[in-house]
Short mmCIF file of C-alpha atoms and ligand atoms in Angstrom, two decimals:
data_model
loop_
_atom_site.label_atom_id
_atom_site.label_comp_id
_atom_site.label_asym_id
_atom_site.label_seq_id
_atom_site.Cartn_x
_atom_site.Cartn_y
_atom_site.Cartn_z
CA MET R 1 0.00 0.00 0.00
CA LYS R 2 1.40 3.39 -1.00
CA GLU R 3 0.53 6.12 1.52
CA ILE R 4 -0.44 9.49 0.01
CA THR R 5 -0.81 12.92 1.60
CA LEU R 6 -2.98 15.39 -0.29
CA LEU R 7 -2.60 19.12 0.41
CA GLY R 8 -5.45 21.20 -1.02
CA ALA R 9 -7.74 18.16 -1.00
CA THR R 10 -11.01 20.07 -1.47
CA GLY R 11 -10.03 22.09 -4.55
CA SER R 12 -10.14 21.30 -8.24
CA ILE R 13 -6.85 19.34 -8.34
CA GLY R 14 -7.59 17.81 -4.94
CA THR R 15 -10.96 16.51 -6.17
CA SER R 16 -9.42 15.11 -9.37
CA SER R 17 -6.69 13.43 -7.27
CA LEU R 18 -9.33 11.77 -5.09
CA GLN R 19 -11.09 10.53 -8.24
CA VAL R 20 -7.89 8.79 -9.35
CA LEU R 21 -7.24 7.39 -5.84
CA ARG R 22 -10.80 6.05 -5.78
CA LEU R 23 -9.96 3.87 -8.79
CA HIS R 24 -6.96 2.33 -6.99
CA GLN R 25 -8.00 1.65 -3.42
CA ASP R 26 -5.95 -1.56 -3.31
CA GLU R 27 -2.73 0.25 -4.18
CA PHE R 28 -3.02 3.62 -2.41
CA HIS R 29 -4.21 4.80 0.97
CA LEU R 30 -4.81 8.45 1.83
CA HIS R 31 -2.63 8.98 4.89
CA ALA R 32 -3.51 12.66 5.38
CA ALA R 33 -5.30 15.58 3.75
CA ALA R 34 -5.28 19.36 4.23
CA ALA R 35 -7.54 22.20 3.14
CA CYS R 36 -8.40 25.75 4.06
CA SER R 37 -11.98 25.82 5.37
CA SER R 38 -14.37 23.42 3.57
CA VAL R 39 -15.54 21.35 6.53
CA ASP R 40 -18.22 19.38 4.70
CA LYS R 41 -15.87 18.27 1.93
CA MET R 42 -13.22 17.24 4.46
CA LEU R 43 -15.77 15.27 6.45
CA ALA R 44 -16.80 13.43 3.29
CA ILE R 45 -13.11 12.65 2.62
CA ALA R 46 -12.71 11.35 6.20
CA ARG R 47 -15.72 9.07 5.79
CA GLU R 48 -14.73 7.68 2.42
CA PHE R 49 -10.92 7.48 2.50
CA LYS R 50 -10.32 6.92 6.24
CA PRO R 51 -7.18 9.07 6.48
CA HIS R 52 -5.16 9.01 9.72
CA ARG R 53 -4.77 12.79 9.84
CA LEU R 54 -6.52 15.91 8.56
CA ALA R 55 -5.48 19.56 8.82
CA MET R 56 -7.45 22.73 8.26
CA PHE R 57 -5.76 26.10 7.87
CA ASP R 58 -8.80 27.88 9.28
CA LYS R 59 -8.86 27.07 13.01
CA ASP R 60 -12.62 27.38 13.50
CA SER R 61 -13.18 25.01 10.61
CA ALA R 62 -10.71 22.57 12.20
CA LYS R 63 -12.64 22.67 15.48
CA LYS R 64 -15.94 21.95 13.68
CA LEU R 65 -14.39 19.11 11.73
CA ARG R 66 -12.81 17.63 14.87
CA GLN R 67 -16.18 17.57 16.63
CA GLN R 68 -17.91 16.00 13.64
CA CYS R 69 -15.25 13.30 13.37
CA LEU R 70 -15.73 12.56 17.07
CA ASP R 71 -19.53 12.45 16.70
CA GLU R 72 -19.20 9.94 13.89
CA ASN R 73 -16.51 7.88 15.62
CA LEU R 74 -14.06 8.49 12.81
CA ASP R 75 -10.58 7.55 13.97
CA CYS R 76 -8.88 10.63 12.55
CA GLU R 77 -6.69 13.27 14.15
CA VAL R 78 -7.60 16.86 13.12
CA LEU R 79 -4.84 19.47 13.23
CA GLU R 80 -5.30 23.20 12.78
CA GLY R 81 -3.66 26.34 11.42
CA GLU R 82 -0.64 26.75 9.22
CA GLU R 83 1.39 24.66 11.70
CA GLY R 84 -1.11 21.82 11.35
CA VAL R 85 -0.88 21.86 7.56
CA ILE R 86 2.94 21.91 7.74
CA GLU R 87 2.93 19.11 10.32
CA ILE R 88 0.92 16.68 8.18
CA ALA R 89 2.94 17.61 5.07
CA GLY R 90 6.18 16.79 6.84
CA ASP R 91 5.31 13.87 9.13
CA GLY R 92 7.26 11.44 6.95
CA GLU R 93 4.49 8.83 6.74
CA ALA R 94 3.58 9.37 3.08
CA ALA R 95 5.47 7.95 0.11
CA GLN R 96 4.07 10.82 -1.97
CA VAL R 97 2.85 14.26 -0.95
CA ILE R 98 0.70 16.08 -3.51
CA ASP R 99 0.80 19.87 -3.15
CA ALA R 100 -2.44 21.18 -4.65
CA ILE R 101 -2.78 24.21 -2.37
CA VAL R 102 -3.36 27.40 -4.34
CA GLY R 103 -0.90 30.30 -4.15
CA ALA R 104 1.98 31.17 -1.84
CA ALA R 105 0.28 29.22 0.99
CA GLY R 106 1.57 26.00 -0.58
CA LEU R 107 5.26 26.82 -0.19
CA LYS R 108 6.08 26.08 3.46
CA PRO R 109 4.10 22.81 3.52
CA VAL R 110 5.78 21.49 0.38
CA LEU R 111 9.24 22.36 1.72
CA ALA R 112 8.37 20.41 4.88
CA ALA R 113 7.45 17.44 2.67
CA VAL R 114 10.70 17.72 0.69
CA LYS R 115 12.66 17.33 3.94
CA THR R 116 11.19 13.84 4.38
CA GLY R 117 12.78 12.71 1.10
CA CYS R 118 9.47 11.56 -0.35
CA GLU R 119 7.97 11.93 -3.82
CA ILE R 120 6.42 15.34 -4.41
CA GLY R 121 3.47 15.55 -6.79
CA LEU R 122 3.67 19.23 -7.58
CA ALA R 123 0.59 21.11 -8.80
CA ASN R 124 1.24 24.30 -6.79
CA LYS R 125 3.28 26.26 -9.34
CA GLU R 126 3.46 29.37 -7.13
CA ALA R 127 5.79 27.48 -4.76
CA LEU R 128 8.37 27.10 -7.52
CA VAL R 129 7.86 30.62 -8.84
CA MET R 130 8.76 31.91 -5.38
CA SER R 131 11.53 29.57 -4.38
CA GLY R 132 12.73 27.53 -7.39
CA ARG R 133 16.44 27.55 -6.56
CA LEU R 134 16.03 26.88 -2.84
CA PHE R 135 13.35 24.26 -3.55
CA PHE R 136 15.60 22.18 -5.80
CA ASP R 137 18.62 22.55 -3.54
CA GLU R 138 16.45 21.08 -0.77
CA VAL R 139 15.18 18.35 -3.11
CA LYS R 140 18.79 17.37 -3.80
CA LYS R 141 19.86 17.60 -0.17
CA TYR R 142 17.03 15.37 1.11
CA ASN R 143 16.92 13.10 -1.94
CA ALA R 144 13.27 13.87 -2.66
CA LYS R 145 11.77 13.18 -6.09
CA VAL R 146 9.66 15.73 -7.96
CA LEU R 147 6.82 14.66 -10.25
CA PRO R 148 5.15 17.61 -11.99
CA ILE R 149 1.34 17.70 -12.08
CA ASP R 150 0.82 21.00 -13.91
CA SER R 151 -0.34 19.55 -17.25
CA GLU R 152 2.26 21.31 -19.43
CA HIS R 153 5.12 20.33 -17.15
CA SER R 154 3.87 16.77 -16.90
CA ALA R 155 3.78 16.75 -20.71
CA ILE R 156 7.33 18.09 -21.00
CA PHE R 157 8.46 15.60 -18.33
CA GLN R 158 6.92 12.76 -20.33
CA CYS R 159 8.63 13.93 -23.54
CA LEU R 160 12.07 14.08 -21.93
CA PRO R 161 14.54 11.17 -21.95
CA GLY R 162 14.66 9.13 -18.70
CA GLY R 163 18.03 10.60 -17.72
CA LEU R 164 16.50 14.06 -17.56
CA GLN R 165 13.33 12.88 -15.80
CA ARG R 166 15.54 11.76 -12.92
CA THR R 167 17.43 15.06 -12.60
CA LEU R 168 14.65 17.65 -12.40
CA GLY R 169 15.97 20.99 -11.22
CA PHE R 170 19.45 20.16 -12.53
CA CYS R 171 18.73 18.91 -16.07
CA ASP R 172 21.59 19.14 -18.57
CA LEU R 173 19.33 19.81 -21.56
CA GLU R 174 22.21 20.34 -23.98
CA LYS R 175 23.80 16.99 -23.19
CA TYR R 176 20.57 15.25 -24.22
CA GLY R 177 20.16 17.34 -27.38
CA VAL R 178 17.14 19.34 -26.17
CA LYS R 179 16.91 22.57 -28.13
CA ASN R 180 13.56 24.03 -27.11
CA ILE R 181 10.70 23.50 -24.71
CA LEU R 182 7.42 24.41 -26.41
CA LEU R 183 4.99 25.45 -23.71
CA THR R 184 1.44 25.44 -25.07
CA GLY R 185 -1.60 27.31 -23.77
CA SER R 186 -5.21 27.69 -24.84
CA GLY R 187 -5.08 31.50 -24.93
CA GLY R 188 -8.10 31.65 -22.61
CA PRO R 189 -11.61 32.98 -23.28
CA PHE R 190 -10.50 36.37 -24.69
CA ARG R 191 -8.17 35.16 -27.42
CA THR R 192 -10.24 36.80 -30.14
CA THR R 193 -12.06 39.53 -28.17
CA PRO R 194 -11.37 43.00 -29.68
CA LEU R 195 -8.58 44.59 -27.61
CA ASP R 196 -10.62 47.67 -26.68
CA GLU R 197 -13.32 45.48 -25.11
CA LEU R 198 -10.90 43.83 -22.67
CA GLU R 199 -11.11 46.75 -20.19
CA ASN R 200 -14.77 45.86 -19.57
CA VAL R 201 -14.39 42.13 -18.98
CA THR R 202 -16.21 41.02 -15.81
CA ALA R 203 -15.20 38.35 -13.30
CA ALA R 204 -18.06 36.10 -14.46
CA GLN R 205 -16.82 36.29 -18.08
CA ALA R 206 -13.22 35.62 -17.07
CA LEU R 207 -14.25 32.66 -14.88
CA ALA R 208 -15.75 30.81 -17.85
CA HIS R 209 -12.69 29.06 -19.29
CA PRO R 210 -13.30 27.47 -22.71
CA VAL R 211 -11.38 24.23 -22.11
CA TRP R 212 -10.23 23.57 -18.54
CA SER R 213 -12.37 23.51 -15.41
CA MET R 214 -10.22 24.82 -12.53
CA GLY R 215 -10.18 26.86 -9.30
CA PRO R 216 -10.99 30.61 -9.56
CA LYS R 217 -7.46 32.01 -9.20
CA ILE R 218 -5.87 29.88 -11.92
CA THR R 219 -8.90 30.46 -14.19
CA ILE R 220 -8.32 34.22 -14.08
CA ASP R 221 -4.57 33.65 -14.52
CA SER R 222 -5.32 31.53 -17.60
CA SER R 223 -7.40 34.30 -19.14
CA THR R 224 -4.64 36.91 -18.65
CA MET R 225 -1.99 34.30 -19.51
CA MET R 226 -0.25 35.17 -16.24
CA ASN R 227 -0.70 31.43 -15.75
CA LYS R 228 1.52 30.78 -18.77
CA GLY R 229 4.00 33.32 -17.44
CA LEU R 230 4.12 31.53 -14.07
CA GLU R 231 4.49 28.27 -15.99
CA PHE R 232 7.40 29.76 -17.94
CA ILE R 233 9.13 30.43 -14.62
CA GLU R 234 8.09 27.00 -13.31
CA ALA R 235 9.57 25.33 -16.41
CA SER R 236 12.79 27.29 -16.14
CA TYR R 237 13.37 25.88 -12.64
CA LEU R 238 12.00 22.37 -13.19
CA PHE R 239 14.00 21.72 -16.34
CA ASN R 240 16.93 24.02 -15.55
CA ALA R 241 16.07 25.72 -18.84
CA PRO R 242 17.51 29.10 -19.83
CA GLY R 243 14.70 31.53 -20.76
CA GLU R 244 15.62 31.62 -24.43
CA THR R 245 15.02 27.86 -24.77
CA ILE R 246 11.35 28.14 -23.66
CA LYS R 247 8.89 29.10 -26.42
CA ILE R 248 5.23 29.85 -25.77
CA LEU R 249 2.66 28.76 -28.30
CA ILE R 250 -1.10 29.27 -28.28
CA HIS R 251 -2.98 26.09 -29.16
CA PRO R 252 -6.67 26.80 -28.51
CA GLN R 253 -7.85 23.17 -28.60
CA SER R 254 -5.47 22.17 -25.78
CA PHE R 255 -4.98 18.61 -27.02
CA ILE R 256 -1.21 19.01 -27.19
CA HIS R 257 -0.17 19.70 -23.61
CA SER R 258 3.39 20.78 -24.50
CA MET R 259 6.35 19.62 -26.58
CA VAL R 260 10.12 19.18 -26.55
CA ALA R 261 12.23 19.92 -29.65
CA PHE R 262 15.62 18.22 -30.16
CA LYS R 263 18.65 19.38 -32.14
CA ASP R 264 18.17 16.71 -34.83
CA GLY R 265 14.78 18.22 -35.75
CA ALA R 266 12.64 15.73 -33.82
CA ILE R 267 9.78 17.13 -31.77
CA MET R 268 8.10 15.05 -29.06
CA ALA R 269 4.59 16.01 -27.97
CA GLN R 270 2.29 14.68 -25.26
CA LEU R 271 -1.38 14.66 -26.26
CA GLY R 272 -4.64 13.76 -24.62
CA GLN R 273 -7.93 15.08 -23.35
CA PRO R 274 -7.58 18.28 -21.34
CA ASP R 275 -8.24 16.51 -18.03
CA MET R 276 -5.99 16.83 -14.97
CA ARG R 277 -6.57 13.21 -13.97
CA THR R 278 -3.97 12.19 -16.60
CA PRO R 279 -1.03 14.16 -15.15
CA ILE R 280 -2.19 13.27 -11.62
CA ALA R 281 -2.16 9.55 -12.50
CA ARG R 282 1.28 10.00 -14.11
CA ALA R 283 2.63 11.41 -10.85
CA LEU R 284 0.85 8.98 -8.51
CA GLY R 285 1.90 5.86 -10.38
CA TYR R 286 5.34 6.84 -11.72
CA PRO R 287 7.11 4.96 -13.21
CA GLU R 288 4.03 2.75 -13.79
CA ARG R 289 1.04 3.93 -15.86
CA LEU R 290 -2.30 3.94 -14.03
CA GLU R 291 -5.91 3.99 -15.19
CA SER R 292 -7.06 7.60 -14.67
CA GLY R 293 -10.67 7.42 -15.81
CA VAL R 294 -9.86 9.69 -18.79
CA ASN R 295 -11.02 8.54 -22.23
CA LEU R 296 -8.52 8.45 -25.07
CA LEU R 297 -8.50 11.39 -27.44
CA ASP R 298 -10.46 10.70 -30.63
CA PHE R 299 -8.46 12.42 -33.38
CA VAL R 300 -11.27 12.34 -35.94
CA GLN R 301 -13.65 13.96 -33.50
CA ALA R 302 -10.99 16.42 -32.33
CA GLY R 303 -10.69 17.85 -35.85
CA GLN R 304 -8.32 20.71 -36.46
CA PHE R 305 -5.28 21.60 -34.37
CA SER R 306 -4.23 25.25 -34.69
CA PHE R 307 -1.37 27.36 -33.36
CA VAL R 308 -0.63 31.07 -33.05
CA ALA R 309 2.09 33.11 -31.38
CA PRO R 310 1.00 35.05 -28.26
CA ASP R 311 0.32 38.76 -28.72
CA PHE R 312 1.86 40.66 -25.80
CA ASN R 313 -0.58 43.59 -26.25
CA ARG R 314 -3.37 41.19 -25.47
CA TYR R 315 -1.46 39.42 -22.70
CA PRO R 316 0.71 42.01 -20.90
CA CYS R 317 0.88 39.75 -17.80
CA LEU R 318 2.72 37.14 -19.86
CA LYS R 319 5.31 39.68 -20.96
CA LEU R 320 5.80 40.87 -17.37
CA ALA R 321 6.26 37.34 -16.02
CA ILE R 322 8.86 36.50 -18.66
CA ALA R 323 10.69 39.73 -17.83
CA ALA R 324 10.55 38.86 -14.11
CA SER R 325 11.96 35.42 -14.87
CA LYS R 326 15.04 37.07 -16.38
CA MET R 327 15.42 39.35 -13.32
CA GLY R 328 15.54 36.45 -10.84
CA GLN R 329 13.82 35.07 -7.77
CA GLY R 330 13.14 38.45 -6.11
CA ALA R 331 11.19 39.58 -9.16
CA THR R 332 9.32 36.30 -9.65
CA THR R 333 8.24 36.30 -5.97
CA THR R 334 7.17 39.95 -6.37
CA ILE R 335 5.08 39.44 -9.49
CA ASN R 336 3.47 36.33 -8.03
CA ALA R 337 2.41 38.21 -4.88
CA ALA R 338 1.23 41.29 -6.80
CA ASN R 339 -0.81 39.07 -9.09
CA GLU R 340 -2.46 37.20 -6.20
CA VAL R 341 -3.56 40.51 -4.66
CA ALA R 342 -4.70 41.92 -8.01
CA VAL R 343 -6.70 38.81 -8.95
CA GLU R 344 -8.44 38.84 -5.58
CA ALA R 345 -9.31 42.54 -6.06
CA PHE R 346 -10.59 41.86 -9.58
CA LEU R 347 -12.78 38.98 -8.33
CA LYS R 348 -14.27 41.40 -5.79
CA ALA R 349 -14.87 43.95 -8.59
CA GLN R 350 -12.48 46.43 -6.91
CA ILE R 351 -10.39 46.81 -10.06
CA GLY R 352 -10.95 46.27 -13.78
CA TYR R 353 -9.67 43.34 -15.82
CA MET R 354 -6.76 45.12 -17.48
CA ASP R 355 -5.80 46.64 -14.12
CA ILE R 356 -4.44 43.23 -13.10
CA SER R 357 -1.43 43.72 -15.38
CA ARG R 358 -1.15 47.40 -14.40
CA VAL R 359 -0.90 46.44 -10.72
CA CYS R 360 1.77 43.83 -11.50
CA ALA R 361 3.77 46.25 -13.65
CA GLU R 362 3.63 49.02 -11.08
CA VAL R 363 4.60 46.75 -8.19
CA LEU R 364 7.54 45.35 -10.20
CA GLU R 365 8.64 48.90 -10.93
CA LYS R 366 8.23 50.23 -7.39
CA THR R 367 9.98 47.43 -5.49
CA LYS R 368 13.61 46.46 -5.67
CA HIS R 369 14.52 42.90 -6.47
CA ASP R 370 17.58 41.64 -4.74
CA ASN R 371 18.86 38.27 -5.66
CA ILE R 372 17.02 36.55 -2.83
CA TYR R 373 17.41 32.89 -1.90
CA ASN R 374 16.30 31.80 1.59
CA LEU R 375 12.75 31.52 2.96
CA GLU R 376 12.99 34.60 5.14
CA GLU R 377 14.00 36.74 2.17
CA ILE R 378 11.30 35.17 0.00
CA PHE R 379 8.49 35.90 2.48
CA GLN R 380 9.88 39.39 3.07
CA ALA R 381 9.74 40.12 -0.70
CA ASP R 382 6.28 38.52 -0.83
CA SER R 383 4.87 40.75 1.90
CA VAL R 384 6.52 43.93 0.56
CA ALA R 385 4.96 43.20 -2.85
CA ARG R 386 1.51 42.52 -1.35
CA GLU R 387 1.64 45.74 0.63
CA CYS R 388 2.72 47.69 -2.45
CA ALA R 389 -0.04 46.07 -4.56
CA ARG R 390 -2.69 47.07 -2.02
CA LYS R 391 -1.41 50.67 -2.11
CA VAL R 392 -1.40 50.73 -5.91
CA ILE R 393 -4.97 49.39 -5.95
CA GLY R 394 -6.02 51.99 -3.38
CA ASN R 395 -4.82 54.73 -5.73
CA PHE R 396 -6.83 53.54 -8.75
P1 NAD T 401 -8.64 25.54 -5.89
O1 NAD T 401 -8.87 26.94 -5.51
O2 NAD T 401 -9.73 24.77 -6.57
O3 NAD T 401 -8.20 24.69 -4.58
C1 NAD T 401 -7.25 25.14 -3.67
C2 NAD T 401 -7.11 24.19 -2.50
O4 NAD T 401 -6.14 24.73 -1.59
C3 NAD T 401 -8.39 24.00 -1.70
O5 NAD T 401 -8.46 22.68 -1.22
C4 NAD T 401 -8.20 24.94 -0.50
O6 NAD T 401 -8.93 24.55 0.64
C5 NAD T 401 -6.70 24.78 -0.29
N1 NAD T 401 -6.07 25.89 0.45
C6 NAD T 401 -6.13 27.22 0.17
N2 NAD T 401 -5.40 27.91 1.06
C7 NAD T 401 -4.89 27.00 1.92
C8 NAD T 401 -4.06 27.08 3.07
N3 NAD T 401 -3.60 28.27 3.52
N4 NAD T 401 -3.71 25.94 3.71
C9 NAD T 401 -4.17 24.73 3.28
N5 NAD T 401 -4.95 24.60 2.18
C10 NAD T 401 -5.31 25.71 1.54
O7 NAD T 401 -7.31 25.52 -6.77
P2 NAD T 401 -6.88 24.49 -7.92
O8 NAD T 401 -7.42 24.92 -9.22
O9 NAD T 401 -7.12 23.08 -7.46
O10 NAD T 401 -5.31 24.77 -7.99
C11 NAD T 401 -4.41 24.32 -6.99
C12 NAD T 401 -2.98 24.54 -7.47
O11 NAD T 401 -2.75 23.71 -8.59
C13 NAD T 401 -2.70 25.97 -7.91
O12 NAD T 401 -1.39 26.31 -7.57
C14 NAD T 401 -2.83 25.90 -9.43
O13 NAD T 401 -2.02 26.84 -10.09
C15 NAD T 401 -2.34 24.49 -9.69
N6 NAD T 401 -2.88 23.91 -10.92
C16 NAD T 401 -4.23 23.73 -11.05
C17 NAD T 401 -4.75 23.19 -12.22
C18 NAD T 401 -6.22 22.93 -12.38
O14 NAD T 401 -6.63 22.36 -13.39
N7 NAD T 401 -7.07 23.31 -11.45
C19 NAD T 401 -3.89 22.84 -13.26
C20 NAD T 401 -2.53 23.02 -13.09
C21 NAD T 401 -2.03 23.55 -11.91
MG1 MG T 402 -0.89 24.33 -16.59
#
């Protein structure tokens, strides 16, 4: 039995992960799960998967859940607060810890898991955007193994030769003849919207993604292509890829999940339905292939595949994230924090749609980006950027 710990168990990736686990109850057991505040969903997980430990970031929610577990005689310890989430992530009982927490909140827990030398199923891209160098130094130090779950990075991982799959964070791409990483994206719901109408986009419009069904923050990020920008940074750390080797390509149908081009002219692509259960199953079962519940892609039904280059006037967030990637970890932490604050403000209708990129640009401009490395410096840069973003928003 392989023990699994699932952080962010009640979200979109968490729910898809549970669907895959449900298909393999003889091979996997859910050791522990963490979430922010969804008591009912966590109770349902406790009933069905019988985990040993649960943690809720929100302390009142943890207290409610603890009482309900007691009332139902569920033999499950319930921890609370950030410390509780970090404790279950790092207790060393799981063979694989999946980090599907959204945003910066996923960083400390995943670093605690890395220290146990386990497999890390990594969906939480913000953790890498903030700490890529430190993260992989820790992975090396504690002999942990990273398995990407973000669909593009899982695709790239699957297209890479085995030697590179085993050296994530330190890949020698040149040695294996890798010339380019082709990171694909759907272009989101506003790919063809006239540019002058983008200012008036509402949260409800931006939350309706044409292809993927995901949590609210990443859905907005997909529409601005900040998501692709964060993925650019994520790829640069995961595959130790210099910025100029990563090319971004819009592929609206999202059947190709990314590609790797080699110096002899060969291009490897990973294809399939746009369904996160495939990359989750790839991570959970690695190196074996698991049933994921996803149907095979029907090429005749799929029809045309098309590709266009991204237009930076339409997607200023993408341009900013690529620029931040060149500036280093201080800038990537800054843009990530500014974006989290801006997206939250947009979802509350406090700022307009195109203001998201304006906030990110202004925060990048107004803060200085030292070449930061350790956790203290990262969280310092994160909070300075959040503070600055709130001020910028206040002045709109
Ligand atoms: P979501 O909003 O649906 O779920 C987030 C989960 O994190 C929830 O379970 C929530 O309770 C938990 N959470 C939030 N704050 C927490 C905290 N402080 N402590 C503990 N748990 C906390 O988000 P999602 O769409 O599932 O995305 C999760 C992560 O995976 C993000 O980083 C996203 O970029 C990445 N990702 C998602 C998809 C997708 O298809 N949804 C694809 C690729 C990558
Ligand atoms: Mg992705």
